[in-house]
DNA sequence: ATAAAAATGATTATCGTTTTCAATTTAAAA
DNA sequence: TTTTAAATTGAAAACGATAATCATTTTTAT
């Protein structure tokens, strides 16, 4: 991966912790602030590269569009089906699951756990 | 939900256990055997209805297209990133996770757990 | 400085899914 | 039963997220 102004800008967003389960389009908007000529194609290209390199986590179970996260350790997401809010849930994949995977000779590399339901606000009827 | 020949055909596929993480297009192919005039739009419409009714499970974390499953109890999927094979993994969401959800007042209704890696065949180098 | 390689922006294409709408089928009423 | 209203369908067009194309620009190496 060579250098470019556009990749540096994305790296900076990551360093600044600005990428918390947001869509490619939202990343695009952030990048456009500094560089109005940024292309959406470049955003998709570089997001994919960064995911391959392990610098970003891609979350695919949260709706129509993929979300990107600078927290690269796999973790679960609580997704409110009413208001759409997404909250992280730290979670080590449990020993019993790892054991099952071993029994099946499945070489685990990653997981994507989306837990759907209603968040506090929405289940309290306030929303 | 009223009756129709098309909905009955889908119900029959479910009863026959033919819907095991397959795509809308694959369901379409199955339905077309009996009814060549079946429309893909109707397939999508009725799959959505059946998911809402809780008669089918929709799996969204397994690639570009959604998969449908007549095993409606939420369960994990082992997805081989090399050959694409999908295997079920029965799994009760663990007590510790449920406890975390309770602490966050998150009203859990469903989860979608895709575990990515290499299946036995692909990690043995045979593939 | 120059040539080769890589990355970009703009646009177009792709693909799964949804929407539209006229025509058909099903259900309800008379 | 006929008649009328409501629901469902099929076919096609529209849609939205992402990927591919390609000429131009930027970066790297010589």
mmCIF file of C-alpha atoms (C1' of nucleotides) in Angstrom:
data_model
loop_
_atom_site.group_PDB
_atom_site.id
_atom_site.type_symbol
_atom_site.label_atom_id
_atom_site.label_comp_id
_atom_site.label_asym_id
_atom_site.label_seq_id
_atom_site.Cartn_x
_atom_site.Cartn_y
_atom_site.Cartn_z
ATOM 1 C CA UNK A 1 0.000 0.000 0.000
ATOM 2 C CA UNK A 2 1.611 3.192 -1.142
ATOM 3 C CA UNK A 3 0.987 6.636 0.204
ATOM 4 C CA UNK A 4 -1.513 9.193 -0.847
ATOM 5 C CA UNK A 5 -3.089 12.288 0.603
ATOM 6 C CA UNK A 6 -6.438 10.453 0.674
ATOM 7 C CA UNK A 7 -5.128 7.458 2.598
ATOM 8 C CA UNK A 8 -3.398 9.727 5.087
ATOM 9 C CA UNK A 9 -6.657 11.540 5.690
ATOM 10 C CA UNK A 10 -8.374 8.243 6.422
ATOM 11 C CA UNK A 11 -5.568 7.212 8.764
ATOM 12 C CA UNK A 12 -6.020 10.459 10.629
ATOM 13 C CA UNK A 13 -9.715 9.804 11.096
ATOM 14 C CA UNK A 14 -8.838 6.423 12.549
ATOM 15 C CA UNK A 15 -6.248 7.910 14.897
ATOM 16 C CA UNK A 16 -8.759 10.502 16.016
ATOM 17 C CA UNK A 17 -11.267 7.755 16.814
ATOM 18 C CA UNK A 18 -13.843 9.222 14.493
ATOM 19 C CA UNK A 19 -14.874 5.954 12.893
ATOM 20 C CA UNK A 20 -17.385 4.324 15.206
ATOM 21 C CA UNK A 21 -19.747 2.125 13.221
ATOM 22 C CA UNK A 22 -20.397 4.660 10.521
ATOM 23 C CA UNK A 23 -21.190 4.059 6.882
ATOM 24 C CA UNK A 24 -18.970 4.658 3.869
ATOM 25 C CA UNK A 25 -21.072 7.688 3.047
ATOM 26 C CA UNK A 26 -20.563 9.126 6.500
ATOM 27 C CA UNK A 27 -16.817 8.578 6.205
ATOM 28 C CA UNK A 28 -17.020 10.334 2.855
ATOM 29 C CA UNK A 29 -18.670 13.345 4.473
ATOM 30 C CA UNK A 30 -15.973 13.529 7.136
ATOM 31 C CA UNK A 31 -13.209 13.347 4.551
ATOM 32 C CA UNK A 32 -14.858 15.920 2.342
ATOM 33 C CA UNK A 33 -14.512 18.572 5.021
ATOM 34 C CA UNK A 34 -10.756 18.692 4.478
ATOM 35 C CA UNK A 35 -10.699 17.659 0.838
ATOM 36 C CA UNK A 36 -13.770 18.683 -1.167
ATOM 37 C CA UNK A 37 -12.486 16.811 -4.217
ATOM 38 C CA UNK A 38 -12.514 13.468 -2.447
ATOM 39 C CA UNK A 39 -14.358 10.863 -4.483
ATOM 40 C CA UNK A 40 -16.761 8.328 -3.044
ATOM 41 C CA UNK A 41 -15.035 5.662 -5.161
ATOM 42 C CA UNK A 42 -11.775 6.366 -3.379
ATOM 43 C CA UNK A 43 -13.508 6.103 -0.035
ATOM 44 C CA UNK A 44 -14.834 2.641 -0.839
ATOM 45 C CA UNK A 45 -11.494 1.561 -2.291
ATOM 46 C CA UNK A 46 -9.521 2.673 0.733
ATOM 47 C CA UNK A 47 -12.004 1.381 3.262
ATOM 48 C CA UNK A 48 -11.662 -2.040 1.654
ATOM 49 C CA UNK A 49 -7.884 -1.818 1.687
ATOM 50 C CA UNK A 50 -7.833 -0.816 5.338
ATOM 51 C CA UNK A 51 -10.170 -3.647 6.238
ATOM 52 C CA UNK A 52 -7.893 -6.118 4.441
ATOM 53 C CA UNK A 53 -4.916 -4.709 6.312
ATOM 54 C CA UNK A 54 -6.755 -5.119 9.595
ATOM 55 C CA UNK A 55 -6.836 -1.405 10.331
ATOM 56 C CA UNK A 56 -10.604 -1.223 10.244
ATOM 57 C CA UNK A 57 -13.426 -3.588 11.071
ATOM 58 C CA UNK A 58 -16.278 -3.970 8.636
ATOM 59 C CA UNK A 59 -19.678 -4.723 10.138
ATOM 60 C CA UNK A 60 -22.151 -6.260 7.730
ATOM 61 C CA UNK A 61 -25.036 -7.405 9.886
ATOM 62 C CA UNK A 62 -26.448 -4.021 10.779
ATOM 63 C CA UNK A 63 -28.778 -3.201 7.926
ATOM 64 C CA UNK A 64 -28.450 -2.425 4.242
ATOM 65 C CA UNK A 65 -25.123 -0.686 4.326
ATOM 66 C CA UNK A 66 -21.850 -1.858 5.788
ATOM 67 C CA UNK A 67 -20.492 -0.009 8.782
ATOM 68 C CA UNK A 68 -16.866 0.640 9.609
ATOM 69 C CA UNK A 69 -15.267 0.698 13.002
ATOM 70 C CA UNK A 70 -11.831 1.665 14.260
ATOM 71 C CA UNK A 71 -12.263 -0.744 17.149
ATOM 72 C CA UNK A 72 -10.722 -3.680 15.359
ATOM 73 C CA UNK A 73 -11.168 -6.233 18.102
ATOM 74 C CA UNK A 74 -14.280 -8.209 17.153
ATOM 75 C CA UNK A 75 -17.157 -7.190 19.366
ATOM 76 C CA UNK A 76 -20.910 -7.477 19.389
ATOM 77 C CA UNK A 77 -23.336 -4.755 18.433
ATOM 78 C CA UNK A 78 -26.657 -4.004 20.028
ATOM 79 C CA UNK A 79 -28.868 -2.681 17.288
ATOM 80 C CA UNK A 80 -32.140 -1.024 18.143
ATOM 81 C CA UNK A 81 -34.649 -2.022 15.498
ATOM 82 C CA UNK A 82 -36.733 1.029 16.293
ATOM 83 C CA UNK A 83 -34.395 4.013 16.432
ATOM 84 C CA UNK A 84 -31.403 2.392 14.740
ATOM 85 C CA UNK A 85 -28.965 3.222 17.524
ATOM 86 C CA UNK A 86 -25.941 0.964 17.727
ATOM 87 C CA UNK A 87 -24.078 0.263 20.912
ATOM 88 C CA UNK A 88 -20.934 -1.795 21.411
ATOM 89 C CA UNK A 89 -20.812 -4.815 23.638
ATOM 90 C CA UNK A 90 -17.418 -6.172 24.518
ATOM 91 C CA UNK A 91 -17.448 -9.881 24.458
ATOM 92 C CA UNK A 92 -14.874 -12.585 24.240
ATOM 93 C CA UNK A 93 -16.164 -15.456 22.241
ATOM 94 C CA UNK A 94 -16.820 -17.951 24.954
ATOM 95 C CA UNK A 95 -14.742 -21.038 25.605
ATOM 96 C CA UNK A 96 -17.627 -23.355 24.826
ATOM 97 C CA UNK A 97 -18.021 -21.834 21.391
ATOM 98 C CA UNK A 98 -14.307 -22.092 20.704
ATOM 99 C CA UNK A 99 -14.491 -25.720 21.755
ATOM 100 C CA UNK A 100 -17.319 -26.386 19.304
ATOM 101 C CA UNK A 101 -15.323 -24.736 16.558
ATOM 102 C CA UNK A 102 -12.317 -26.886 17.344
ATOM 103 C CA UNK A 103 -14.436 -30.024 17.241
ATOM 104 C CA UNK A 104 -15.640 -29.059 13.798
ATOM 105 C CA UNK A 105 -12.086 -28.213 12.703
ATOM 106 C CA UNK A 106 -13.257 -24.750 11.861
ATOM 107 C CA UNK A 107 -10.405 -22.258 11.685
ATOM 108 C CA UNK A 108 -11.982 -19.155 13.190
ATOM 109 C CA UNK A 109 -10.721 -15.770 12.075
ATOM 110 C CA UNK A 110 -13.507 -13.318 12.805
ATOM 111 C CA UNK A 111 -17.096 -12.980 13.850
ATOM 112 C CA UNK A 112 -19.901 -10.538 13.295
ATOM 113 C CA UNK A 113 -22.541 -10.563 16.011
ATOM 114 C CA UNK A 114 -25.537 -8.308 15.657
ATOM 115 C CA UNK A 115 -27.984 -8.446 18.527
ATOM 116 C CA UNK A 116 -31.318 -6.965 17.567
ATOM 117 C CA UNK A 117 -33.882 -5.599 19.974
ATOM 118 C CA UNK A 118 -35.040 -2.389 21.592
ATOM 119 C CA UNK A 119 -32.748 0.016 23.369
ATOM 120 C CA UNK A 120 -33.543 1.472 26.768
ATOM 121 C CA UNK A 121 -35.177 4.576 25.358
ATOM 122 C CA UNK A 122 -37.329 2.762 22.835
ATOM 123 C CA UNK A 123 -38.478 -0.001 25.169
ATOM 124 C CA UNK A 124 -39.458 2.474 27.864
ATOM 125 C CA UNK A 125 -42.025 3.892 25.498
ATOM 126 C CA UNK A 126 -40.350 7.287 25.518
ATOM 127 C CA UNK A 127 -39.687 7.022 21.831
ATOM 128 C CA UNK B 1 -52.153 -12.648 5.801
ATOM 129 C CA UNK B 2 -54.657 -14.065 3.349
ATOM 130 C CA UNK B 3 -54.246 -17.147 1.252
ATOM 131 C CA UNK B 4 -52.780 -17.594 -2.151
ATOM 132 C CA UNK B 5 -51.375 -20.416 -4.218
ATOM 133 C CA UNK B 6 -47.931 -18.791 -4.000
ATOM 134 C CA UNK B 7 -47.921 -18.513 -0.226
ATOM 135 C CA UNK B 8 -49.064 -22.121 0.099
ATOM 136 C CA UNK B 9 -46.183 -23.250 -2.095
ATOM 137 C CA UNK B 10 -43.739 -21.437 0.158
ATOM 138 C CA UNK B 11 -45.339 -22.977 3.239
ATOM 139 C CA UNK B 12 -44.870 -26.390 1.692
ATOM 140 C CA UNK B 13 -41.176 -25.747 1.122
ATOM 141 C CA UNK B 14 -40.854 -24.829 4.771
ATOM 142 C CA UNK B 15 -42.715 -27.943 5.893
ATOM 143 C CA UNK B 16 -40.480 -30.066 3.690
ATOM 144 C CA UNK B 17 -37.405 -28.530 5.302
ATOM 145 C CA UNK B 18 -36.074 -27.300 1.983
ATOM 146 C CA UNK B 19 -35.077 -23.844 3.171
ATOM 147 C CA UNK B 20 -31.666 -24.156 4.779
ATOM 148 C CA UNK B 21 -29.771 -20.879 4.470
ATOM 149 C CA UNK B 22 -30.580 -20.368 0.832
ATOM 150 C CA UNK B 23 -31.000 -17.107 -1.046
ATOM 151 C CA UNK B 24 -34.219 -15.586 -2.376
ATOM 152 C CA UNK B 25 -33.096 -16.580 -5.859
ATOM 153 C CA UNK B 26 -32.649 -20.189 -4.817
ATOM 154 C CA UNK B 27 -36.096 -20.186 -3.215
ATOM 155 C CA UNK B 28 -37.390 -18.753 -6.479
ATOM 156 C CA UNK B 29 -35.837 -21.646 -8.418
ATOM 157 C CA UNK B 30 -37.455 -24.185 -6.100
ATOM 158 C CA UNK B 31 -40.853 -22.545 -6.424
ATOM 159 C CA UNK B 32 -40.562 -22.270 -10.167
ATOM 160 C CA UNK B 33 -40.433 -26.035 -10.526
ATOM 161 C CA UNK B 34 -44.112 -26.279 -9.590
ATOM 162 C CA UNK B 35 -45.231 -22.883 -10.827
ATOM 163 C CA UNK B 36 -43.259 -21.540 -13.807
ATOM 164 C CA UNK B 37 -45.174 -18.255 -13.661
ATOM 165 C CA UNK B 38 -43.951 -17.465 -10.168
ATOM 166 C CA UNK B 39 -42.478 -13.988 -10.023
ATOM 167 C CA UNK B 40 -39.313 -13.058 -8.187
ATOM 168 C CA UNK B 41 -41.129 -10.033 -6.752
ATOM 169 C CA UNK B 42 -43.658 -12.324 -5.120
ATOM 170 C CA UNK B 43 -40.869 -14.435 -3.681
ATOM 171 C CA UNK B 44 -39.289 -11.414 -2.015
ATOM 172 C CA UNK B 45 -42.658 -10.144 -0.840
ATOM 173 C CA UNK B 46 -43.646 -13.432 0.734
ATOM 174 C CA UNK B 47 -40.240 -14.134 2.227
ATOM 175 C CA UNK B 48 -40.488 -10.791 3.986
ATOM 176 C CA UNK B 49 -44.001 -11.545 5.207
ATOM 177 C CA UNK B 50 -42.965 -14.941 6.525
ATOM 178 C CA UNK B 51 -39.982 -13.449 8.312
ATOM 179 C CA UNK B 52 -42.248 -10.880 9.969
ATOM 180 C CA UNK B 53 -44.598 -13.667 11.015
ATOM 181 C CA UNK B 54 -41.696 -15.572 12.508
ATOM 182 C CA UNK B 55 -42.030 -18.506 10.123
ATOM 183 C CA UNK B 56 -38.615 -17.960 8.576
ATOM 184 C CA UNK B 57 -35.309 -16.622 9.782
ATOM 185 C CA UNK B 58 -33.470 -14.062 7.683
ATOM 186 C CA UNK B 59 -29.683 -14.179 7.870
ATOM 187 C CA UNK B 60 -27.964 -10.995 6.792
ATOM 188 C CA UNK B 61 -24.360 -11.416 7.826
ATOM 189 C CA UNK B 62 -23.354 -14.038 5.312
ATOM 190 C CA UNK B 63 -22.333 -12.041 2.291
ATOM 191 C CA UNK B 64 -24.056 -9.834 -0.246
ATOM 192 C CA UNK B 65 -27.411 -11.555 -0.347
ATOM 193 C CA UNK B 66 -29.722 -12.398 2.524
ATOM 194 C CA UNK B 67 -30.262 -16.053 3.304
ATOM 195 C CA UNK B 68 -33.417 -17.667 4.593
ATOM 196 C CA UNK B 69 -33.710 -20.517 7.029
ATOM 197 C CA UNK B 70 -36.624 -22.624 8.233
ATOM 198 C CA UNK B 71 -34.768 -23.193 11.489
ATOM 199 C CA UNK B 72 -36.274 -20.218 13.240
ATOM 200 C CA UNK B 73 -34.450 -20.595 16.521
ATOM 201 C CA UNK B 74 -31.569 -18.122 16.343
ATOM 202 C CA UNK B 75 -28.319 -19.958 15.784
ATOM 203 C CA UNK B 76 -24.803 -19.169 14.676
ATOM 204 C CA UNK B 77 -23.375 -19.787 11.228
ATOM 205 C CA UNK B 78 -19.892 -20.908 10.383
ATOM 206 C CA UNK B 79 -19.066 -19.327 7.060
ATOM 207 C CA UNK B 80 -16.033 -20.477 5.124
ATOM 208 C CA UNK B 81 -14.499 -17.435 3.509
ATOM 209 C CA UNK B 82 -12.820 -19.626 0.916
ATOM 210 C CA UNK B 83 -15.458 -22.050 -0.399
ATOM 211 C CA UNK B 84 -18.528 -20.257 0.933
ATOM 212 C CA UNK B 85 -19.909 -23.278 2.740
ATOM 213 C CA UNK B 86 -22.235 -22.484 5.623
ATOM 214 C CA UNK B 87 -22.700 -24.737 8.604
ATOM 215 C CA UNK B 88 -25.050 -24.312 11.535
ATOM 216 C CA UNK B 89 -23.850 -24.067 15.094
ATOM 217 C CA UNK B 90 -26.418 -24.413 17.816
ATOM 218 C CA UNK B 91 -25.756 -21.983 20.543
ATOM 219 C CA UNK B 92 -27.705 -20.512 23.383
ATOM 220 C CA UNK B 93 -26.741 -16.966 23.940
ATOM 221 C CA UNK B 94 -24.724 -17.293 27.086
ATOM 222 C CA UNK B 95 -25.863 -16.164 30.490
ATOM 223 C CA UNK B 96 -23.104 -13.586 30.749
ATOM 224 C CA UNK B 97 -24.248 -11.940 27.555
ATOM 225 C CA UNK B 98 -27.842 -11.911 28.704
ATOM 226 C CA UNK B 99 -26.688 -10.341 31.949
ATOM 227 C CA UNK B 100 -24.869 -7.573 30.043
ATOM 228 C CA UNK B 101 -27.977 -6.938 28.004
ATOM 229 C CA UNK B 102 -30.077 -6.675 31.120
ATOM 230 C CA UNK B 103 -27.640 -4.211 32.642
ATOM 231 C CA UNK B 104 -27.946 -2.048 29.554
ATOM 232 C CA UNK B 105 -31.732 -2.406 29.586
ATOM 233 C CA UNK B 106 -31.544 -3.782 26.093
ATOM 234 C CA UNK B 107 -34.648 -5.733 25.166
ATOM 235 C CA UNK B 108 -33.191 -8.591 23.133
ATOM 236 C CA UNK B 109 -35.321 -10.164 20.424
ATOM 237 C CA UNK B 110 -32.920 -11.794 18.002
ATOM 238 C CA UNK B 111 -29.312 -12.166 17.058
ATOM 239 C CA UNK B 112 -27.348 -12.820 13.906
ATOM 240 C CA UNK B 113 -23.953 -14.389 14.514
ATOM 241 C CA UNK B 114 -21.725 -15.048 11.542
ATOM 242 C CA UNK B 115 -18.427 -16.700 12.387
ATOM 243 C CA UNK B 116 -15.961 -16.371 9.535
ATOM 244 C CA UNK B 117 -12.986 -18.618 8.937
ATOM 245 C CA UNK B 118 -11.906 -21.694 7.056
ATOM 246 C CA UNK B 119 -13.811 -24.946 7.076
ATOM 247 C CA UNK B 120 -12.139 -28.304 7.590
ATOM 248 C CA UNK B 121 -11.663 -28.949 3.898
ATOM 249 C CA UNK B 122 -10.258 -25.547 3.080
ATOM 250 C CA UNK B 123 -7.902 -25.310 6.044
ATOM 251 C CA UNK B 124 -6.468 -28.766 5.370
ATOM 252 C CA UNK B 125 -5.178 -27.466 2.070
ATOM 253 C CA UNK B 126 -7.299 -29.948 0.146
ATOM 254 C CA UNK B 127 -9.172 -27.128 -1.487
ATOM 255 C "C1'" DA C 1 14.238 15.368 -14.568
ATOM 256 C "C1'" DT C 2 12.135 11.463 -16.540
ATOM 257 C "C1'" DA C 3 9.856 7.277 -16.876
ATOM 258 C "C1'" DA C 4 7.156 3.788 -14.653
ATOM 259 C "C1'" DA C 5 3.825 2.579 -11.292
ATOM 260 C "C1'" DA C 6 0.081 3.575 -8.371
ATOM 261 C "C1'" DA C 7 -3.931 6.121 -7.033
ATOM 262 C "C1'" DT C 8 -7.454 9.208 -8.043
ATOM 263 C "C1'" DG C 9 -12.050 11.358 -9.630
ATOM 264 C "C1'" DA C 10 -15.878 10.970 -12.390
ATOM 265 C "C1'" DT C 11 -18.813 8.130 -14.429
ATOM 266 C "C1'" DT C 12 -20.964 3.956 -15.553
ATOM 267 C "C1'" DA C 13 -22.186 -0.691 -14.472
ATOM 268 C "C1'" DT C 14 -23.824 -4.267 -11.360
ATOM 269 C "C1'" DC C 15 -26.637 -6.744 -8.351
ATOM 270 C "C1'" DG C 16 -29.908 -7.622 -4.691
ATOM 271 C "C1'" DT C 17 -34.067 -5.858 -3.395
ATOM 272 C "C1'" DT C 18 -38.218 -2.835 -3.473
ATOM 273 C "C1'" DT C 19 -41.742 -0.281 -5.681
ATOM 274 C "C1'" DT C 20 -45.188 0.520 -9.034
ATOM 275 C "C1'" DC C 21 -49.300 -0.551 -11.308
ATOM 276 C "C1'" DA C 22 -52.391 -2.843 -14.294
ATOM 277 C "C1'" DA C 23 -54.305 -7.411 -14.380
ATOM 278 C "C1'" DT C 24 -55.719 -11.454 -11.865
ATOM 279 C "C1'" DT C 25 -57.185 -13.976 -7.986
ATOM 280 C "C1'" DT C 26 -59.454 -14.420 -3.621
ATOM 281 C "C1'" DA C 27 -62.859 -13.171 -0.180
ATOM 282 C "C1'" DA C 28 -67.168 -11.043 1.200
ATOM 283 C "C1'" DA C 29 -71.766 -9.341 0.369
ATOM 284 C "C1'" DA C 30 -76.024 -9.384 -1.766
ATOM 285 C "C1'" DT D 1 -74.472 -17.953 -7.383
ATOM 286 C "C1'" DT D 2 -73.608 -13.203 -9.249
ATOM 287 C "C1'" DT D 3 -71.557 -8.894 -7.844
ATOM 288 C "C1'" DT D 4 -68.383 -5.995 -5.539
ATOM 289 C "C1'" DA D 5 -64.531 -5.017 -2.842
ATOM 290 C "C1'" DA D 6 -60.055 -6.272 -1.189
ATOM 291 C "C1'" DA D 7 -55.841 -8.637 -1.593
ATOM 292 C "C1'" DT D 8 -52.225 -10.615 -4.402
ATOM 293 C "C1'" DT D 9 -49.840 -11.214 -8.317
ATOM 294 C "C1'" DG D 10 -46.447 -10.697 -12.489
ATOM 295 C "C1'" DA D 11 -43.663 -7.842 -15.157
ATOM 296 C "C1'" DA D 12 -41.061 -4.100 -15.461
ATOM 297 C "C1'" DA D 13 -38.967 -0.116 -13.787
ATOM 298 C "C1'" DA D 14 -36.710 2.117 -9.930
ATOM 299 C "C1'" DC D 15 -33.611 2.012 -6.209
ATOM 300 C "C1'" DG D 16 -29.425 2.070 -3.259
ATOM 301 C "C1'" DA D 17 -25.057 0.334 -1.980
ATOM 302 C "C1'" DT D 18 -20.938 -1.028 -3.905
ATOM 303 C "C1'" DA D 19 -17.664 -2.180 -7.630
ATOM 304 C "C1'" DA D 20 -15.525 -1.577 -12.111
ATOM 305 C "C1'" DT D 21 -13.752 1.273 -15.840
ATOM 306 C "C1'" DC D 22 -10.639 4.492 -17.645
ATOM 307 C "C1'" DA D 23 -8.482 8.747 -18.665
ATOM 308 C "C1'" DT D 24 -5.944 11.957 -15.797
ATOM 309 C "C1'" DT D 25 -3.113 13.109 -11.892
ATOM 310 C "C1'" DT D 26 0.018 12.027 -8.231
ATOM 311 C "C1'" DT D 27 3.620 9.500 -6.305
ATOM 312 C "C1'" DT D 28 7.801 6.726 -6.499
ATOM 313 C "C1'" DA D 29 12.046 5.137 -8.428
ATOM 314 C "C1'" DT D 30 15.710 5.815 -11.637
#
